[in-house]
Amino acid sequence: DSGVTQTPKHLITATGQRVTLRCSPRSGDLSVYWYQQSLDQGLQFLIQYYNGEERAKGNILERFSAQQFPDLHSELNLSSLELGDSALYFCASSVGLAGGPRDNEQFFGPGTRLTVL
Amino acid sequence: AQKITQTQPGMFVQEKEAVTLDCTYDTSDPSYGLFWYKQPSSGEMIFLIYQGSYDQQNATEGRYSLNFQKARKSANLVISASQLGDSAMYFCAMREYNTGFQKLVFGTGTRLLVSP
């Protein structure tokens, strides 16, 4: 158990809908990362938040958005869903920007499997 | 741009034997970290081992060791005494430290199958 929790574990929805994925980082971790794992794109970095602020953006679609709340949990919002958005969405957390490289080791949550029908 | 290449889509090994999973990387940042993760069929990503670009010795964690050859830009994972429970997908990943970005870039993965 990494200490990172994600809900829900599975989500099935229809095209055009909007969903919210939730992540709680490990206690003490300030950074939260979102990754998407799909069959055709592999594992891709979407976005990072550090202590409530967006820190880095990867291959995140405009239909997707995220935020990190004062209690450090994060939510990934996916809207106007398409079939191709079906994937496993991981949240990871790390201590943050301070410290040495090992302090930035990312611990992954169990993932949310999204199926768009 | 940082890039990770895993050229072995699948590997087979017999129980109790050692296996090497290949990983090569490309980066212009002199400060970086290399990671290996295991993803069993249940889907979670399990951290296995880490190697920093300035680390003088190869990393080891139990049955896992990382064969780090900096000049060749390779970071192969060696699993000794394979067990049935080692059957999983294995991903190599890299993080650059000087760019200010903390994202992990992953390879395409290698599926390892351990047979009795």
mmCIF file of C-alpha atoms in Angstrom:
data_model
loop_
_atom_site.group_PDB
_atom_site.id
_atom_site.type_symbol
_atom_site.label_atom_id
_atom_site.label_comp_id
_atom_site.label_asym_id
_atom_site.label_seq_id
_atom_site.Cartn_x
_atom_site.Cartn_y
_atom_site.Cartn_z
ATOM 1 C CA ASP A 1 0.000 0.000 0.000
ATOM 2 C CA SER A 2 1.618 3.226 -1.204
ATOM 3 C CA GLY A 3 -0.498 5.481 1.012
ATOM 4 C CA VAL A 4 -2.020 7.229 -1.996
ATOM 5 C CA THR A 5 -5.754 6.700 -2.353
ATOM 6 C CA GLN A 6 -7.876 7.129 -5.445
ATOM 7 C CA THR A 7 -11.613 6.989 -5.870
ATOM 8 C CA PRO A 8 -13.505 5.563 -7.538
ATOM 9 C CA LYS A 9 -11.672 2.410 -8.517
ATOM 10 C CA HIS A 10 -13.845 1.872 -11.587
ATOM 11 C CA LEU A 11 -15.990 4.285 -13.531
ATOM 12 C CA ILE A 12 -18.204 3.507 -16.494
ATOM 13 C CA THR A 13 -19.869 6.357 -18.308
ATOM 14 C CA ALA A 14 -21.105 7.433 -21.707
ATOM 15 C CA THR A 15 -19.631 9.656 -24.359
ATOM 16 C CA GLY A 16 -20.227 13.339 -23.792
ATOM 17 C CA GLN A 17 -20.424 12.992 -20.031
ATOM 18 C CA ARG A 18 -18.254 14.564 -17.346
ATOM 19 C CA VAL A 19 -16.551 12.741 -14.494
ATOM 20 C CA THR A 20 -14.373 13.643 -11.532
ATOM 21 C CA LEU A 21 -11.542 11.484 -10.262
ATOM 22 C CA ARG A 22 -10.286 12.041 -6.754
ATOM 23 C CA CYS A 23 -6.866 11.527 -5.220
ATOM 24 C CA SER A 24 -5.545 11.826 -1.677
ATOM 25 C CA PRO A 25 -1.745 11.958 -1.462
ATOM 26 C CA ARG A 26 0.410 10.329 1.168
ATOM 27 C CA SER A 27 0.498 12.147 4.441
ATOM 28 C CA GLY A 28 3.076 14.932 4.208
ATOM 29 C CA ASP A 29 3.375 14.892 0.415
ATOM 30 C CA LEU A 30 2.805 18.263 -1.203
ATOM 31 C CA SER A 31 3.071 17.280 -4.854
ATOM 32 C CA VAL A 32 0.394 15.440 -6.774
ATOM 33 C CA TYR A 33 0.796 14.130 -10.306
ATOM 34 C CA TRP A 34 -1.768 12.727 -12.703
ATOM 35 C CA TYR A 35 -0.906 10.143 -15.344
ATOM 36 C CA GLN A 36 -2.964 8.440 -18.007
ATOM 37 C CA GLN A 37 -2.285 4.889 -19.121
ATOM 38 C CA SER A 38 -3.957 3.833 -22.343
ATOM 39 C CA LEU A 39 -3.282 1.015 -24.758
ATOM 40 C CA ASP A 40 -2.259 3.276 -27.616
ATOM 41 C CA GLN A 41 -0.443 6.059 -25.736
ATOM 42 C CA GLY A 42 1.140 4.130 -22.894
ATOM 43 C CA LEU A 43 1.806 5.930 -19.622
ATOM 44 C CA GLN A 44 1.699 9.686 -20.055
ATOM 45 C CA PHE A 45 2.115 12.537 -17.629
ATOM 46 C CA LEU A 46 -0.864 14.862 -17.541
ATOM 47 C CA ILE A 47 -0.330 17.493 -14.870
ATOM 48 C CA GLN A 48 1.389 18.246 -11.570
ATOM 49 C CA TYR A 49 0.297 20.333 -8.607
ATOM 50 C CA TYR A 50 2.457 21.455 -5.760
ATOM 51 C CA ASN A 51 0.882 22.801 -2.600
ATOM 52 C CA GLY A 52 -2.212 23.928 -4.441
ATOM 53 C CA GLU A 53 -0.565 25.440 -7.485
ATOM 54 C CA GLU A 54 -0.180 24.013 -10.945
ATOM 55 C CA ARG A 55 3.472 23.220 -11.468
ATOM 56 C CA ALA A 56 3.799 21.411 -14.779
ATOM 57 C CA LYS A 57 1.584 20.383 -17.647
ATOM 58 C CA GLY A 58 2.041 17.462 -19.945
ATOM 59 C CA ASN A 59 -0.171 16.014 -22.627
ATOM 60 C CA ILE A 60 -3.399 17.083 -21.010
ATOM 61 C CA LEU A 61 -6.359 17.809 -23.236
ATOM 62 C CA GLU A 62 -8.269 21.074 -22.906
ATOM 63 C CA ARG A 63 -11.336 19.025 -21.967
ATOM 64 C CA PHE A 64 -9.452 17.899 -18.873
ATOM 65 C CA SER A 65 -8.716 20.030 -15.849
ATOM 66 C CA ALA A 66 -7.394 19.463 -12.378
ATOM 67 C CA GLN A 67 -7.005 21.218 -9.080
ATOM 68 C CA GLN A 68 -5.427 20.658 -5.713
ATOM 69 C CA PHE A 69 -7.338 21.765 -2.651
ATOM 70 C CA PRO A 70 -6.035 23.274 0.614
ATOM 71 C CA ASP A 71 -6.143 19.847 2.262
ATOM 72 C CA LEU A 72 -3.863 18.698 -0.608
ATOM 73 C CA HIS A 73 -6.264 16.253 -2.162
ATOM 74 C CA SER A 74 -6.627 16.614 -5.890
ATOM 75 C CA GLU A 75 -9.359 16.134 -8.437
ATOM 76 C CA LEU A 76 -9.080 15.469 -12.145
ATOM 77 C CA ASN A 77 -12.103 16.554 -14.141
ATOM 78 C CA LEU A 78 -12.728 14.992 -17.518
ATOM 79 C CA SER A 79 -15.479 16.474 -19.661
ATOM 80 C CA SER A 80 -17.073 15.834 -23.057
ATOM 81 C CA LEU A 81 -15.781 12.309 -22.767
ATOM 82 C CA GLU A 82 -14.832 10.380 -25.876
ATOM 83 C CA LEU A 83 -14.254 6.668 -26.412
ATOM 84 C CA GLY A 84 -10.528 7.343 -26.576
ATOM 85 C CA ASP A 85 -10.513 8.678 -23.038
ATOM 86 C CA SER A 86 -10.990 5.166 -21.729
ATOM 87 C CA ALA A 87 -7.861 4.502 -19.730
ATOM 88 C CA LEU A 88 -6.358 3.882 -16.329
ATOM 89 C CA TYR A 89 -5.764 7.184 -14.560
ATOM 90 C CA PHE A 90 -3.102 7.232 -11.905
ATOM 91 C CA CYS A 91 -2.423 9.758 -9.244
ATOM 92 C CA ALA A 92 1.028 9.867 -7.677
ATOM 93 C CA SER A 93 2.431 11.936 -4.871
ATOM 94 C CA SER A 94 5.838 12.963 -3.647
ATOM 95 C CA VAL A 95 7.307 15.075 -0.908
ATOM 96 C CA GLY A 96 7.696 17.945 -3.287
ATOM 97 C CA LEU A 97 10.341 20.265 -4.592
ATOM 98 C CA ALA A 98 12.617 20.366 -1.586
ATOM 99 C CA GLY A 99 15.243 17.867 -0.674
ATOM 100 C CA GLY A 100 17.342 15.535 -2.746
ATOM 101 C CA PRO A 101 16.269 13.396 -5.663
ATOM 102 C CA ARG A 102 15.102 10.512 -3.479
ATOM 103 C CA ASP A 103 12.711 12.902 -1.792
ATOM 104 C CA ASN A 104 10.964 13.266 -5.094
ATOM 105 C CA GLU A 105 10.244 9.595 -5.530
ATOM 106 C CA GLN A 106 6.679 9.294 -6.704
ATOM 107 C CA PHE A 107 4.297 6.880 -5.035
ATOM 108 C CA PHE A 108 1.396 5.771 -7.152
ATOM 109 C CA GLY A 109 -2.183 5.203 -6.146
ATOM 110 C CA PRO A 110 -4.110 2.129 -7.305
ATOM 111 C CA GLY A 111 -5.612 4.008 -10.252
ATOM 112 C CA THR A 112 -9.103 4.691 -11.529
ATOM 113 C CA ARG A 113 -10.158 2.644 -14.527
ATOM 114 C CA LEU A 114 -12.392 4.775 -16.724
ATOM 115 C CA THR A 115 -14.503 3.130 -19.404
ATOM 116 C CA VAL A 116 -16.352 5.367 -21.828
ATOM 117 C CA LEU A 117 -19.119 3.590 -23.746
ATOM 118 C CA ALA B 1 13.866 15.921 -24.881
ATOM 119 C CA GLN B 2 13.898 13.084 -22.434
ATOM 120 C CA LYS B 3 13.101 9.668 -23.820
ATOM 121 C CA ILE B 4 13.013 6.130 -22.501
ATOM 122 C CA THR B 5 13.291 3.079 -24.749
ATOM 123 C CA GLN B 6 12.421 -0.457 -23.755
ATOM 124 C CA THR B 7 13.013 -2.715 -26.728
ATOM 125 C CA GLN B 8 11.752 -5.980 -25.250
ATOM 126 C CA PRO B 9 7.949 -6.231 -25.468
ATOM 127 C CA GLY B 10 8.045 -9.569 -23.678
ATOM 128 C CA MET B 11 10.476 -11.751 -21.794
ATOM 129 C CA PHE B 12 10.252 -15.314 -20.549
ATOM 130 C CA VAL B 13 12.256 -16.761 -17.690
ATOM 131 C CA GLN B 14 12.125 -19.910 -15.624
ATOM 132 C CA GLU B 15 11.583 -19.733 -11.925
ATOM 133 C CA LYS B 16 14.791 -19.228 -9.906
ATOM 134 C CA GLU B 17 16.734 -17.918 -12.891
ATOM 135 C CA ALA B 18 17.953 -14.366 -13.315
ATOM 136 C CA VAL B 19 16.573 -12.042 -15.980
ATOM 137 C CA THR B 20 17.659 -8.674 -17.357
ATOM 138 C CA LEU B 21 15.173 -6.134 -18.633
ATOM 139 C CA ASP B 22 16.685 -3.529 -20.915
ATOM 140 C CA CYS B 23 16.227 0.215 -20.721
ATOM 141 C CA THR B 24 18.018 2.975 -22.572
ATOM 142 C CA TYR B 25 17.418 6.651 -22.103
ATOM 143 C CA ASP B 26 18.168 9.960 -23.698
ATOM 144 C CA THR B 27 18.561 13.276 -21.950
ATOM 145 C CA SER B 28 20.683 16.383 -22.116
ATOM 146 C CA ASP B 29 20.242 17.101 -18.423
ATOM 147 C CA PRO B 30 23.311 15.983 -16.423
ATOM 148 C CA SER B 31 21.141 15.522 -13.338
ATOM 149 C CA TYR B 32 18.449 12.905 -13.621
ATOM 150 C CA GLY B 33 16.947 9.909 -11.902
ATOM 151 C CA LEU B 34 16.028 6.536 -13.293
ATOM 152 C CA PHE B 35 13.213 4.443 -11.856
ATOM 153 C CA TRP B 36 11.801 1.001 -12.378
ATOM 154 C CA TYR B 37 8.165 0.224 -11.620
ATOM 155 C CA LYS B 38 6.306 -3.076 -11.634
ATOM 156 C CA GLN B 39 2.698 -3.274 -12.735
ATOM 157 C CA PRO B 40 1.004 -6.594 -11.934
ATOM 158 C CA SER B 41 -2.249 -7.583 -13.592
ATOM 159 C CA SER B 42 -4.152 -5.844 -10.799
ATOM 160 C CA GLY B 43 -2.953 -2.558 -12.258
ATOM 161 C CA GLU B 44 -1.154 -0.749 -9.476
ATOM 162 C CA MET B 45 2.302 0.738 -10.054
ATOM 163 C CA ILE B 46 4.862 -0.531 -7.580
ATOM 164 C CA PHE B 47 8.182 1.267 -7.190
ATOM 165 C CA LEU B 48 11.127 -1.126 -7.369
ATOM 166 C CA ILE B 49 14.411 0.725 -7.563
ATOM 167 C CA TYR B 50 16.005 4.116 -8.151
ATOM 168 C CA GLN B 51 19.340 5.237 -9.608
ATOM 169 C CA GLY B 52 20.543 8.818 -9.570
ATOM 170 C CA SER B 53 22.785 10.066 -12.354
ATOM 171 C CA TYR B 54 25.509 10.971 -9.871
ATOM 172 C CA ASP B 55 25.324 7.778 -7.871
ATOM 173 C CA GLN B 56 28.675 6.031 -7.985
ATOM 174 C CA GLN B 57 27.391 2.560 -7.295
ATOM 175 C CA ASN B 58 24.674 0.552 -8.946
ATOM 176 C CA ALA B 59 21.458 0.513 -6.944
ATOM 177 C CA THR B 60 20.267 -2.693 -5.331
ATOM 178 C CA GLU B 61 17.009 -3.478 -3.539
ATOM 179 C CA GLY B 62 16.723 -7.085 -2.451
ATOM 180 C CA ARG B 63 16.469 -9.257 -5.570
ATOM 181 C CA TYR B 64 16.475 -6.187 -7.819
ATOM 182 C CA SER B 65 19.600 -4.496 -9.047
ATOM 183 C CA LEU B 66 20.122 -1.821 -11.617
ATOM 184 C CA ASN B 67 22.967 -2.162 -14.088
ATOM 185 C CA PHE B 68 23.703 1.517 -14.711
ATOM 186 C CA GLN B 69 26.035 2.274 -17.608
ATOM 187 C CA LYS B 70 26.086 6.025 -17.872
ATOM 188 C CA ALA B 71 28.236 6.290 -20.988
ATOM 189 C CA ARG B 72 25.896 3.942 -22.824
ATOM 190 C CA LYS B 73 22.832 5.625 -21.317
ATOM 191 C CA SER B 74 21.434 2.330 -20.189
ATOM 192 C CA ALA B 75 19.763 1.346 -16.948
ATOM 193 C CA ASN B 76 18.916 -2.331 -17.121
ATOM 194 C CA LEU B 77 16.956 -4.016 -14.358
ATOM 195 C CA VAL B 78 18.278 -7.356 -13.154
ATOM 196 C CA ILE B 79 15.946 -9.622 -11.227
ATOM 197 C CA SER B 80 17.746 -12.478 -9.541
ATOM 198 C CA ALA B 81 16.126 -15.766 -8.556
ATOM 199 C CA SER B 82 12.862 -15.066 -10.380
ATOM 200 C CA GLN B 83 9.619 -15.983 -8.672
ATOM 201 C CA LEU B 84 6.184 -16.684 -10.123
ATOM 202 C CA GLY B 85 4.976 -13.474 -8.510
ATOM 203 C CA ASP B 86 7.428 -11.499 -10.631
ATOM 204 C CA SER B 87 5.204 -12.016 -13.672
ATOM 205 C CA ALA B 88 4.080 -8.486 -14.523
ATOM 206 C CA MET B 89 4.715 -5.468 -16.719
ATOM 207 C CA TYR B 90 7.895 -3.585 -15.911
ATOM 208 C CA PHE B 91 8.357 0.074 -16.739
ATOM 209 C CA CYS B 92 11.530 2.093 -16.821
ATOM 210 C CA ALA B 93 11.095 5.813 -16.173
ATOM 211 C CA MET B 94 13.229 8.918 -15.958
ATOM 212 C CA ARG B 95 13.047 12.294 -14.293
ATOM 213 C CA GLU B 96 15.164 15.297 -15.203
ATOM 214 C CA TYR B 97 16.125 17.484 -12.242
ATOM 215 C CA ASN B 98 17.356 20.684 -13.820
ATOM 216 C CA THR B 99 14.415 21.420 -16.048
ATOM 217 C CA GLY B 100 12.210 22.200 -13.098
ATOM 218 C CA PHE B 101 9.651 19.696 -14.253
ATOM 219 C CA GLN B 102 9.015 16.721 -12.058
ATOM 220 C CA LYS B 103 7.201 14.507 -14.473
ATOM 221 C CA LEU B 104 8.232 10.934 -15.009
ATOM 222 C CA VAL B 105 8.653 9.838 -18.590
ATOM 223 C CA PHE B 106 7.957 6.148 -19.038
ATOM 224 C CA GLY B 107 9.039 3.563 -21.541
ATOM 225 C CA THR B 108 6.560 1.278 -23.254
ATOM 226 C CA GLY B 109 7.192 -1.514 -20.788
ATOM 227 C CA THR B 110 8.307 -5.131 -20.873
ATOM 228 C CA ARG B 111 5.961 -7.961 -19.978
ATOM 229 C CA LEU B 112 7.788 -10.581 -17.938
ATOM 230 C CA LEU B 113 6.424 -14.084 -17.658
ATOM 231 C CA VAL B 114 7.961 -16.425 -15.114
ATOM 232 C CA SER B 115 7.278 -20.094 -15.696
ATOM 233 C CA PRO B 116 7.521 -22.927 -13.135
#
